[in-house]
Amino acid sequence: MSRGLARSEEELTGEEVTVLRESLAPRWRDVFLQHLHHTKGGLYKRPFTESFEQAPLYVAVLTYMGFGVVTLFGYFRDFLRAWGFEKCNLAQEREEQKDFVPLYQDFENFYTRNLYMRVRDNWNRPICSLPGPQFDLMERVSDDYNWTFRHTGKVIDGVINMGSYNYLGFAENDPTFLTSVEESNEKYGSGVCSTRQEMGNLDIHEELEKLVATFLGVESAMTFGMGFATNAMNIPALVGKGCLILSDELNHTSLVLGARLSGSTIRVFKHNNMQSLEKLLRDAVVHGQPRSHRPWKKILIIVEGIYSMEGSIVRLPEIIALKKKYKAYLYLDEAHSIGAVGPTGRGVVEFFELDPRDIDVLMGTFTKSFGSSGGYIAGKKELVDFLRLHSHSAVYATSMSPPVAEQILRSMKCIMGLDGTTIGIQRVRRLAENTRYFRQRLNEMGFIIYGHEESPVVPLLLFMPGKVGAFAREMLKRKIGVVVVGFPATPITEARARFCVSAAHTTPMLDKVLNALDELGDHLVLKYSRHTRSSRPELYDETSFEMDD
Amino acid sequence: MVQIFRFMPNTRTNVFCACATSDAMTLAPADAGQQQDGVRATVGVSGDGASLLRGILILWIIRLLFSKTYKLQDSSDLTEKEIEEIIEEWQPEPLVPRMSKEKPAPSYNIVSGPPCHKITVNGKQCINFASFNFLGLLDNDRVKNQALQSLRKYGVGTCGPRGFYGTFDVHLELEDRLAKFMRTEEAIIYSYGFATIASAIPAYSKRGDIVFVDEAACFSIQKGLQASRSHIKYFRHNDMEDLERILKQQELEDQKNPRKARVTRRFIVVEGLYMNTGAICPLPELVKLKYKYKVRIFLEESLSFGVLGQHGRGVTEHFGVNIDDIDLISANMENSLASVGGFCCGRSFVIDHQVFALLAQKAISDYVLIVILSQGYCFSASLPPMLASAAIEALNIMEEDQGLKVVGESISPAFHLQLEQSSGSRESDVRILNRIVEYCMDRKIALTQAHYLEKEEKFLPPPSIRVVVTVEQTEEELEMAANLIKEAAQNILQ
């Protein structure tokens, strides 16, 4: 019986369920069982396997100790700087303005000066090529412990890119693919110099919006020039004073900003926790607004499709059930999920086999899967028409650059197969396979990785602050570019590396990364997982992982 | 020893910790501010009074133990059925108001083809008086070509924010070029014009800080102020007396509470050229007020960048104000530069903050609903490289001088054309200018150099061609002359 990794979307049989359950480690089994009844109850069409394994206690203790040590050293070095024993490299206020109220409080910079500065070389690494599966980095060195960088002029070429959100590999510069983009650049130029409501509504924007609506299977769509601003500038048009926003605690900053700018009351529920959400919904409907107890005008639930730091997938079927029961509205941000999950790349809605019309506001970005820039909002015609009149972006912000719009048109047509090829759908499948392969291998090696087994965002837990810098540097030495994030972007004990799997990654590339990780995992002692390794490792050795594309 | 911990979920949580011992009794309210009946800690009281007190306290503790606890929400004694009914009855407002039948759905003008000088709107050919394409760079072949080269190398999207492999060499080059062009220490670019000042303001101004803003400030400034949650004080449009009045008022308030004043940052936010009124801000007066009242100035130059000043450096160049006196300048690259995005520039001290924001922002963390620092920079995908390249080329074109600079007010009928860069000596400058004069004379435009008695003049002006405009010259003649001088300068000075 051939059971390759690429076990695709079909349902599991009863026997397979038993086999799978037996093979799972205790914690995984709980997660699995928890969702089995949903599978049977019909909310979930297939098992929903997500894992957030806890680190051993000693790891947490050591992590806190690590922070303690750097903080102590930070105070010590601040003392040295204050007394002039150590040179202070921070930019200084000019003489004329010394008696102004200081622009920054001293403590605001403590973290920058003493912690971030030690590992600063692992972020903002400048690249000088296409951000494809492999890219070239500009080599830079620091002569003053990361305060300033000097470019040596040398290029580190052929670094495997595990950081860019290039899920479907549409960040490409193959001229045969880019002809239409080149033409639109020639025809329109790169800017627009006006807003949508004024003189910046080009025919190409109209075409794009029609295509986006068709792609998502909804009545209407509107596009915006920047993904961040799509959230920040449209949520205030939808809700306002007297409305309630229920927001997942891990929502992206743009959603948080949009919610805040709207003036609504904001309540936060625990990440992907339906009990927490239901409790808030129930309280909100029953008790109404605080003090006045007037009923809320509307309740808007804001969630993301795939959470970019956790790799978790939203429990959409449950949320839709809740939203229907409590008559709330649902705003779904598919920044990372559109194109990246679902059998034909239509995002989490398709992933769960749901009806897109059940979601009131579908939002997403073109930055990731489509290799372009900007964002969209889609839904019912009346919603989009309302936004055309009231969106801050439509009135005040310059419209999307025509070649950028053309790139979206091109890649979306490719995914839909409108270009007459099967390249798009092959890439969607390839991404799903790469994801499963990569996650499964990491699990076998004994790393703690977070998130849903089909999410292309793969966070690998490093925990200790000292390992963050070491990990990123060692990986770069092996010509692999990774993204690392630590406190305060994550909880203090959960520093992590984040990999974004792409359809453009070939199996040898992934194997190279995996081998490097295996080696480094032993070297830096990163294999924290206490779960039993897979009971069927030999299967993966047998699997030949070839795709015909 | 008996130890009783009693949690009484009142409307506010009071935690009373009562410890009873055999010979002394302590009753310590954990939350000192919440003592309800004035029972204070009593230690080691002896005699009858003490045992009486002891008895009362024990009784009180027993009462606490068995009394009915208060509910957090009065209404949660609703039955399950009642709750279900309320949920059933509640009807929210529609997500968006229903469109009335009379008001038709909104329709935008549809521009087919490029939004350049000649534009096709709703199928009609028009001359464009609507787009902010001030310098006509949208249709410029050099800009398009540069964008194309960049497209072929980098593709379209960057697939990441600046921190995570979204920083390209062209971004660094553009930032460097913008800083040099504006003559500031540093510049950073944003991927969206609107987000530039809207993200920059909350990066500096926080809750409790004070921002003085012109009433006519544009929408993105308003949004930035809203995001900053600072204290906002509006002054009448371009009215410096009104601003000074408010600043004085603030000074008086500060004297009342100097400790608070020492940590309250103050900012004036103005636009160089107001989007909403077309007026120029009185920058020199603003700078005076800045030093008098110790307020920092943020200047939004989206309209004035590339338009005002000899070289298009904006309102600082227009007024000859030292750019270091302005704490932060922000502008978009969507008007004069005909690309997409925006930038902030200023001294490193100010700008570095936005770059470091990646972590400083996160110090407050996504997990709490506080948004500070420059989110538009850290959390959004970076500017597509081809658009950065287009902006660089547009800057190149802006920086290419014609070789001659105009000296004099725009309303003066007599003005001077001087060499942008002296060729080294006065004699050679005169010789070059003379060749321009002759070139024009040959083509039927009479010009003259300004002549001086070089030894007698107290402060000898630099050599120049003096141009005089009169009522007799027609529009066409003026245009012809201007074009000819431009042509002469190009031919002779290249």
Tab-separated table of N, CA, C and O in Angstrom, chain A residues 91 93-94 97 99 101 103-104 112 116 124-128 130 165 173 182 185-186 190-191 193 201-203 226 250 253 260-261 266 282 287 296-298 326-327 329 367 371 388 393 396-398 482 488-489, chain B residues 75 80 87-88 90 93 95 108-109 111 132 138 144 152-154 157 159 163 165 167-169 192 219 226-227 229 265 290-291 294 296 324-325 327 334 347 349 353 359 362-363 367 369 371 375 380-381 390:
chain	number	residue	atom	x	y	z
A	91	ALA	N	22.218	58.099	18.131
A	91	ALA	CA	22.173	59.454	17.599
A	91	ALA	C	21.762	60.403	18.719
A	91	ALA	O	20.958	60.065	19.560
A	93	GLU	N	20.525	64.237	20.293
A	93	GLU	CA	19.752	65.446	20.041
A	93	GLU	C	20.708	66.590	19.726
A	93	GLU	O	21.807	66.659	20.282
A	94	ARG	N	20.319	67.500	18.809
A	94	ARG	CA	21.225	68.606	18.481
A	94	ARG	C	21.246	69.636	19.619
A	94	ARG	O	20.308	69.735	20.410
A	97	GLN	N	18.416	72.018	20.641
A	97	GLN	CA	17.169	71.502	21.177
A	97	GLN	C	17.356	70.680	22.441
A	97	GLN	O	16.499	69.911	22.821
A	99	ASP	N	17.237	71.561	25.409
A	99	ASP	CA	16.335	71.872	26.518
A	99	ASP	C	14.872	71.573	26.188
A	99	ASP	O	13.981	71.918	26.939
A	101	VAL	N	11.631	69.001	25.698
A	101	VAL	CA	11.235	67.755	26.363
A	101	VAL	C	11.798	66.598	25.523
A	101	VAL	O	11.646	66.592	24.315
A	103	LEU	N	12.596	63.562	23.244
A	103	LEU	CA	11.711	62.921	22.280
A	103	LEU	C	11.397	61.488	22.698
A	103	LEU	O	10.332	60.976	22.425
A	104	TYR	N	12.353	60.844	23.342
A	104	TYR	CA	12.101	59.474	23.793
A	104	TYR	C	12.426	59.366	25.268
A	104	TYR	O	13.359	59.972	25.756
A	112	THR	N	16.229	48.408	22.861
A	112	THR	CA	16.964	48.631	21.619
A	112	THR	C	18.459	48.574	21.842
A	112	THR	O	19.186	47.847	21.176
A	116	TYR	N	18.296	44.253	21.472
A	116	TYR	CA	18.151	44.176	20.023
A	116	TYR	C	19.482	44.396	19.322
A	116	TYR	O	19.804	43.738	18.333
A	124	ASN	N	16.336	43.041	8.613
A	124	ASN	CA	16.573	44.039	7.576
A	124	ASN	C	17.759	43.692	6.692
A	124	ASN	O	18.407	44.578	6.158
A	125	ARG	N	18.068	42.408	6.569
A	125	ARG	CA	19.175	42.045	5.684
A	125	ARG	C	18.822	42.459	4.260
A	125	ARG	O	17.802	42.024	3.732
A	126	PRO	N	19.642	43.322	3.659
A	126	PRO	CA	19.275	43.795	2.323
A	126	PRO	C	19.523	42.732	1.248
A	126	PRO	O	20.554	42.062	1.270
A	127	ILE	N	18.595	42.579	0.346
A	127	ILE	CA	18.779	41.620	-0.722
A	127	ILE	C	18.910	42.358	-2.055
A	127	ILE	O	18.476	43.495	-2.180
A	128	CYS	N	19.563	41.748	-2.993
A	128	CYS	CA	19.788	42.451	-4.256
A	128	CYS	C	19.403	41.561	-5.432
A	128	CYS	O	20.085	41.527	-6.439
A	130	LEU	N	15.831	38.986	-7.061
A	130	LEU	CA	14.443	38.586	-6.936
A	130	LEU	C	14.223	37.868	-5.592
A	130	LEU	O	15.054	37.055	-5.204
A	165	TYR	N	7.150	35.691	1.896
A	165	TYR	CA	5.806	35.116	1.806
A	165	TYR	C	5.474	34.783	0.362
A	165	TYR	O	4.434	35.159	-0.159
A	173	ASN	N	10.817	36.536	-12.221
A	173	ASN	CA	11.149	37.526	-13.240
A	173	ASN	C	11.346	36.907	-14.613
A	173	ASN	O	12.021	37.458	-15.460
A	182	GLU	N	4.970	44.137	-18.197
A	182	GLU	CA	5.823	45.093	-18.910
A	182	GLU	C	4.974	46.012	-19.787
A	182	GLU	O	5.196	47.217	-19.842
A	185	ASN	N	3.235	48.614	-17.733
A	185	ASN	CA	4.176	49.656	-17.315
A	185	ASN	C	4.395	50.637	-18.458
A	185	ASN	O	4.420	51.851	-18.268
A	186	GLU	N	4.539	50.105	-19.664
A	186	GLU	CA	4.774	50.947	-20.830
A	186	GLU	C	3.547	51.815	-21.110
A	186	GLU	O	3.664	52.991	-21.426
A	190	SER	N	4.231	54.103	-13.885
A	190	SER	CA	4.153	53.360	-12.630
A	190	SER	C	3.243	53.986	-11.587
A	190	SER	O	2.843	53.314	-10.646
A	191	GLY	N	2.907	55.244	-11.726
A	191	GLY	CA	2.060	55.861	-10.714
A	191	GLY	C	0.656	56.123	-11.238
A	191	GLY	O	0.301	55.707	-12.343
A	193	CYS	N	-1.151	59.165	-9.512
A	193	CYS	CA	-1.261	60.595	-9.189
A	193	CYS	C	-2.672	61.067	-8.869
A	193	CYS	O	-2.966	62.259	-8.979
A	201	ASN	N	-9.290	56.204	-11.151
A	201	ASN	CA	-9.968	54.915	-11.303
A	201	ASN	C	-9.740	54.409	-12.728
A	201	ASN	O	-10.477	54.740	-13.647
A	202	LEU	N	-8.699	53.635	-12.893
A	202	LEU	CA	-8.331	53.215	-14.245
A	202	LEU	C	-9.120	51.977	-14.658
A	202	LEU	O	-9.635	51.241	-13.813
A	203	ASP	N	-9.163	51.741	-15.946
A	203	ASP	CA	-9.874	50.552	-16.438
A	203	ASP	C	-9.266	49.266	-15.871
A	203	ASP	O	-9.961	48.291	-15.615
A	226	MET	N	-2.491	49.122	-0.580
A	226	MET	CA	-1.603	48.611	0.456
A	226	MET	C	-2.406	47.696	1.370
A	226	MET	O	-3.509	48.044	1.789
A	250	LEU	N	-4.245	37.458	18.739
A	250	LEU	CA	-3.047	37.485	17.905
A	250	LEU	C	-3.281	38.173	16.569
A	250	LEU	O	-2.496	38.013	15.645
A	253	THR	N	-1.310	43.774	13.550
A	253	THR	CA	-1.375	45.173	13.952
A	253	THR	C	-2.320	46.004	13.107
A	253	THR	O	-2.945	46.917	13.612
A	260	ARG	N	-9.016	50.232	16.389
A	260	ARG	CA	-8.880	51.377	17.284
A	260	ARG	C	-9.346	52.658	16.634
A	260	ARG	O	-9.966	53.497	17.261
A	261	LEU	N	-9.012	52.818	15.335
A	261	LEU	CA	-9.409	54.043	14.657
A	261	LEU	C	-10.923	54.124	14.501
A	261	LEU	O	-11.473	55.193	14.302
A	266	ILE	N	-13.562	47.484	21.954
A	266	ILE	CA	-12.836	46.310	21.497
A	266	ILE	C	-12.704	45.330	22.646
A	266	ILE	O	-12.308	45.708	23.749
A	282	ARG	N	-21.903	36.040	24.086
A	282	ARG	CA	-23.080	35.872	24.936
A	282	ARG	C	-23.241	37.063	25.878
A	282	ARG	O	-24.301	37.673	25.958
A	287	HIS	N	-25.877	41.521	27.941
A	287	HIS	CA	-25.720	42.702	28.792
A	287	HIS	C	-25.634	44.013	28.042
A	287	HIS	O	-25.723	45.069	28.642
A	296	TRP	N	-25.861	46.553	21.776
A	296	TRP	CA	-24.842	46.967	20.811
A	296	TRP	C	-25.487	47.168	19.453
A	296	TRP	O	-26.426	46.459	19.093
A	297	LYS	N	-24.958	48.142	18.706
A	297	LYS	CA	-25.500	48.357	17.362
A	297	LYS	C	-25.162	47.167	16.475
A	297	LYS	O	-26.003	46.608	15.807
A	298	LYS	N	-23.879	46.837	16.410
A	298	LYS	CA	-23.479	45.630	15.690
A	298	LYS	C	-22.288	45.016	16.426
A	298	LYS	O	-21.564	45.710	17.138
A	326	TYR	N	-25.401	34.210	17.154
A	326	TYR	CA	-25.471	35.488	17.872
A	326	TYR	C	-25.651	36.678	16.949
A	326	TYR	O	-25.502	37.804	17.361
A	327	LYS	N	-25.877	36.428	15.686
A	327	LYS	CA	-26.133	37.478	14.678
A	327	LYS	C	-24.999	38.509	14.606
A	327	LYS	O	-25.235	39.691	14.405
A	329	TYR	N	-21.324	39.902	12.892
A	329	TYR	CA	-20.751	39.931	11.552
A	329	TYR	C	-19.322	39.415	11.625
A	329	TYR	O	-18.673	39.500	12.667
A	367	THR	N	0.133	40.768	-1.487
A	367	THR	CA	1.573	40.791	-1.270
A	367	THR	C	2.171	39.397	-1.240
A	367	THR	O	3.320	39.202	-1.587
A	371	GLY	N	2.450	37.643	-5.202
A	371	GLY	CA	3.729	38.280	-5.508
A	371	GLY	C	3.608	39.709	-5.963
A	371	GLY	O	4.354	40.162	-6.821
A	388	ARG	N	-17.069	51.854	-1.532
A	388	ARG	CA	-16.654	52.753	-2.614
A	388	ARG	C	-16.961	54.199	-2.253
A	388	ARG	O	-16.263	55.113	-2.667
A	393	SER	N	-9.634	54.953	2.127
A	393	SER	CA	-8.642	54.750	1.089
A	393	SER	C	-9.155	55.227	-0.268
A	393	SER	O	-8.422	55.832	-1.041
A	396	TYR	N	-9.038	59.204	-0.114
A	396	TYR	CA	-7.838	59.993	0.176
A	396	TYR	C	-6.530	59.397	-0.313
A	396	TYR	O	-5.513	60.070	-0.270
A	397	ALA	N	-6.527	58.124	-0.697
A	397	ALA	CA	-5.227	57.539	-1.011
A	397	ALA	C	-5.086	57.274	-2.498
A	397	ALA	O	-6.053	56.917	-3.179
A	398	THR	N	-3.879	57.456	-2.983
A	398	THR	CA	-3.586	57.228	-4.389
A	398	THR	C	-3.904	55.777	-4.763
A	398	THR	O	-3.655	54.862	-3.987
A	482	VAL	N	16.669	32.770	7.058
A	482	VAL	CA	15.483	32.494	7.872
A	482	VAL	C	15.053	33.767	8.598
A	482	VAL	O	15.818	34.710	8.730
A	488	PRO	N	9.761	41.168	22.005
A	488	PRO	CA	8.371	41.187	22.458
A	488	PRO	C	7.349	40.838	21.366
A	488	PRO	O	6.170	40.983	21.624
A	489	ALA	N	7.795	40.388	20.211
A	489	ALA	CA	6.811	40.032	19.189
A	489	ALA	C	6.100	38.746	19.566
A	489	ALA	O	5.010	38.474	19.102
B	75	SER	N	-27.277	41.146	36.294
B	75	SER	CA	-28.283	40.515	35.452
B	75	SER	C	-27.981	39.054	35.164
B	75	SER	O	-28.728	38.417	34.460
B	80	GLU	N	-31.420	30.461	31.981
B	80	GLU	CA	-30.917	30.068	30.671
B	80	GLU	C	-31.941	30.414	29.577
B	80	GLU	O	-31.603	30.871	28.500
B	87	ILE	N	-31.077	36.586	23.312
B	87	ILE	CA	-30.267	36.358	22.109
B	87	ILE	C	-31.176	36.255	20.890
B	87	ILE	O	-30.876	36.801	19.823
B	88	GLU	N	-32.300	35.622	21.080
B	88	GLU	CA	-33.241	35.465	19.965
B	88	GLU	C	-33.791	36.814	19.528
B	88	GLU	O	-33.939	37.104	18.344
B	90	TRP	N	-32.494	39.929	19.983
B	90	TRP	CA	-31.573	40.995	19.581
B	90	TRP	C	-31.416	41.050	18.066
B	90	TRP	O	-31.164	40.035	17.421
B	93	GLU	N	-27.958	46.220	13.823
B	93	GLU	CA	-28.108	47.045	12.621
B	93	GLU	C	-27.463	46.312	11.462
B	93	GLU	O	-26.569	45.502	11.664
B	95	LEU	N	-24.856	45.563	8.541
B	95	LEU	CA	-23.423	45.886	8.507
B	95	LEU	C	-23.171	47.198	7.781
B	95	LEU	O	-22.392	48.029	8.233
B	108	TYR	N	-17.725	55.479	-10.303
B	108	TYR	CA	-16.509	56.269	-10.451
B	108	TYR	C	-16.342	56.633	-11.917
B	108	TYR	O	-16.857	55.954	-12.801
B	109	ASN	N	-15.593	57.683	-12.142
B	109	ASN	CA	-15.141	57.954	-13.509
B	109	ASN	C	-14.203	56.835	-13.913
B	109	ASN	O	-13.390	56.396	-13.112
B	111	VAL	N	-11.132	55.868	-16.157
B	111	VAL	CA	-10.073	56.388	-17.011
B	111	VAL	C	-9.530	55.219	-17.824
B	111	VAL	O	-9.052	54.243	-17.260
B	132	PHE	N	-2.325	64.849	-9.795
B	132	PHE	CA	-1.206	65.578	-9.174
B	132	PHE	C	0.120	65.297	-9.877
B	132	PHE	O	1.156	65.231	-9.239
B	138	LEU	N	4.880	61.066	-14.977
B	138	LEU	CA	4.144	59.814	-15.118
B	138	LEU	C	4.373	59.200	-16.491
B	138	LEU	O	4.466	57.981	-16.637
B	144	LYS	N	9.847	55.227	-17.068
B	144	LYS	CA	9.252	53.939	-17.433
B	144	LYS	C	10.335	52.901	-17.700
B	144	LYS	O	10.216	51.740	-17.296
B	152	ARG	N	12.397	43.607	-14.550
B	152	ARG	CA	13.045	42.418	-15.108
B	152	ARG	C	13.997	41.778	-14.111
B	152	ARG	O	14.235	40.579	-14.170
B	153	LYS	N	14.542	42.595	-13.231
B	153	LYS	CA	15.474	42.026	-12.273
B	153	LYS	C	14.769	41.486	-11.023
B	153	LYS	O	15.040	40.378	-10.576
B	154	TYR	N	13.840	42.274	-10.482
B	154	TYR	CA	13.293	41.932	-9.163
B	154	TYR	C	11.880	41.353	-9.195
B	154	TYR	O	11.354	40.977	-8.156
B	157	GLY	N	6.435	42.045	-6.678
B	157	GLY	CA	6.255	42.199	-5.237
B	157	GLY	C	7.538	41.931	-4.463
B	157	GLY	O	8.489	41.348	-4.978
B	159	CYS	N	7.214	40.519	-1.290
B	159	CYS	CA	6.864	39.350	-0.478
B	159	CYS	C	7.358	39.436	0.953
B	159	CYS	O	7.695	38.415	1.548
B	163	GLY	N	11.757	44.204	7.554
B	163	GLY	CA	12.567	43.440	8.484
B	163	GLY	C	12.889	42.045	7.996
B	163	GLY	O	13.945	41.498	8.277
B	165	TYR	N	13.564	40.270	4.959
B	165	TYR	CA	13.998	40.145	3.571
B	165	TYR	C	13.148	40.967	2.606
B	165	TYR	O	12.993	40.611	1.450
B	167	THR	N	13.913	44.252	2.382
B	167	THR	CA	14.762	45.410	2.118
B	167	THR	C	15.612	45.112	0.891
B	167	THR	O	16.403	44.182	0.897
B	168	PHE	N	15.418	45.874	-0.153
B	168	PHE	CA	16.158	45.652	-1.395
B	168	PHE	C	17.213	46.730	-1.541
B	168	PHE	O	17.092	47.810	-0.963
B	169	ASP	N	18.208	46.447	-2.368
B	169	ASP	CA	19.236	47.476	-2.569
B	169	ASP	C	18.644	48.769	-3.127
B	169	ASP	O	19.077	49.851	-2.787
B	192	TYR	N	3.219	53.339	1.059
B	192	TYR	CA	1.911	53.917	0.771
B	192	TYR	C	1.932	55.358	1.242
B	192	TYR	O	2.271	55.631	2.391
B	219	PHE	N	-6.515	64.704	5.779
B	219	PHE	CA	-7.118	63.555	6.436
B	219	PHE	C	-6.077	62.601	7.013
B	219	PHE	O	-6.276	62.029	8.078
B	226	GLN	N	-5.348	60.714	15.490
B	226	GLN	CA	-6.301	59.830	16.172
B	226	GLN	C	-5.580	58.590	16.689
B	226	GLN	O	-5.811	58.157	17.812
B	227	ALA	N	-4.672	58.063	15.868
B	227	ALA	CA	-3.951	56.862	16.278
B	227	ALA	C	-3.011	57.155	17.440
B	227	ALA	O	-2.697	56.275	18.237
B	229	ARG	N	-3.484	59.094	20.006
B	229	ARG	CA	-4.203	59.279	21.267
B	229	ARG	C	-3.634	60.411	22.115
B	229	ARG	O	-3.762	60.409	23.332
B	265	ARG	N	5.668	65.730	25.700
B	265	ARG	CA	6.236	66.168	24.426
B	265	ARG	C	5.224	67.037	23.703
B	265	ARG	O	4.025	66.817	23.811
B	290	LYS	N	8.673	77.736	17.471
B	290	LYS	CA	9.226	76.454	17.912
B	290	LYS	C	10.261	76.672	19.009
B	290	LYS	O	10.227	76.013	20.044
B	291	TYR	N	11.192	77.591	18.759
B	291	TYR	CA	12.263	77.781	19.751
B	291	TYR	C	11.773	78.544	20.964
B	291	TYR	O	12.239	78.321	22.079
B	294	LYS	N	9.560	75.856	22.652
B	294	LYS	CA	10.145	74.512	22.710
B	294	LYS	C	9.164	73.421	22.258
B	294	LYS	O	8.812	72.512	23.004
B	296	ARG	N	8.296	70.829	18.899
B	296	ARG	CA	8.890	70.278	17.675
B	296	ARG	C	7.928	70.440	16.504
B	296	ARG	O	6.719	70.432	16.700
B	324	ASP	N	17.318	71.585	9.154
B	324	ASP	CA	17.536	70.947	10.458
B	324	ASP	C	16.621	71.516	11.545
B	324	ASP	O	16.458	70.919	12.595
B	325	ASP	N	16.048	72.696	11.262
B	325	ASP	CA	15.131	73.275	12.241
B	325	ASP	C	13.785	72.576	12.233
B	325	ASP	O	12.981	72.754	13.145
B	327	ASP	N	11.824	69.185	12.597
B	327	ASP	CA	12.171	67.904	13.205
B	327	ASP	C	11.868	66.728	12.302
B	327	ASP	O	12.609	65.761	12.271
B	334	GLU	N	3.819	60.203	-4.621
B	334	GLU	CA	2.740	59.878	-5.542
B	334	GLU	C	2.297	61.093	-6.342
B	334	GLU	O	1.442	60.985	-7.218
B	347	ARG	N	16.754	64.440	10.915
B	347	ARG	CA	18.025	64.071	11.518
B	347	ARG	C	17.979	62.612	11.960
B	347	ARG	O	16.915	62.088	12.286
B	349	PHE	N	18.701	61.288	14.625
B	349	PHE	CA	18.141	61.167	15.967
B	349	PHE	C	16.648	60.891	15.906
B	349	PHE	O	16.107	60.099	16.658
B	353	HIS	N	14.437	56.260	15.042
B	353	HIS	CA	13.372	55.774	15.894
B	353	HIS	C	12.363	54.945	15.116
B	353	HIS	O	11.890	53.924	15.565
B	359	LEU	N	11.181	46.784	16.903
B	359	LEU	CA	11.132	46.164	18.207
B	359	LEU	C	10.438	47.032	19.212
B	359	LEU	O	9.703	46.550	20.051
B	362	LYS	N	7.057	46.447	19.195
B	362	LYS	CA	6.678	45.158	19.732
B	362	LYS	C	6.884	45.101	21.233
B	362	LYS	O	6.332	44.250	21.890
B	363	ALA	N	7.662	46.038	21.751
B	363	ALA	CA	7.819	46.082	23.193
B	363	ALA	C	6.458	46.249	23.830
B	363	ALA	O	6.197	45.746	24.899
B	367	TYR	N	-0.091	41.992	21.414
B	367	TYR	CA	-1.045	41.288	22.250
B	367	TYR	C	-1.930	42.222	23.042
B	367	TYR	O	-2.997	41.856	23.462
B	369	LEU	N	-3.874	45.987	23.094
B	369	LEU	CA	-4.403	46.850	22.051
B	369	LEU	C	-3.789	48.239	22.133
B	369	LEU	O	-4.470	49.223	22.290
B	371	VAL	N	-1.128	50.637	20.067
B	371	VAL	CA	-0.375	50.735	18.844
B	371	VAL	C	0.498	51.969	18.923
B	371	VAL	O	0.020	53.059	19.121
B	375	GLN	N	4.013	51.867	12.477
B	375	GLN	CA	3.549	50.572	12.018
B	375	GLN	C	3.582	50.456	10.522
B	375	GLN	O	3.811	49.380	9.981
B	380	SER	N	4.139	46.377	7.206
B	380	SER	CA	3.539	46.233	5.892
B	380	SER	C	4.623	45.828	4.914
B	380	SER	O	5.792	46.077	5.128
B	381	ALA	N	4.205	45.184	3.848
B	381	ALA	CA	5.163	44.776	2.831
B	381	ALA	C	5.852	46.014	2.270
B	381	ALA	O	5.257	47.081	2.198
B	390	ALA	N	11.482	53.672	-10.188
B	390	ALA	CA	10.830	54.776	-10.891
B	390	ALA	C	11.038	56.072	-10.116
B	390	ALA	O	11.343	57.115	-10.702
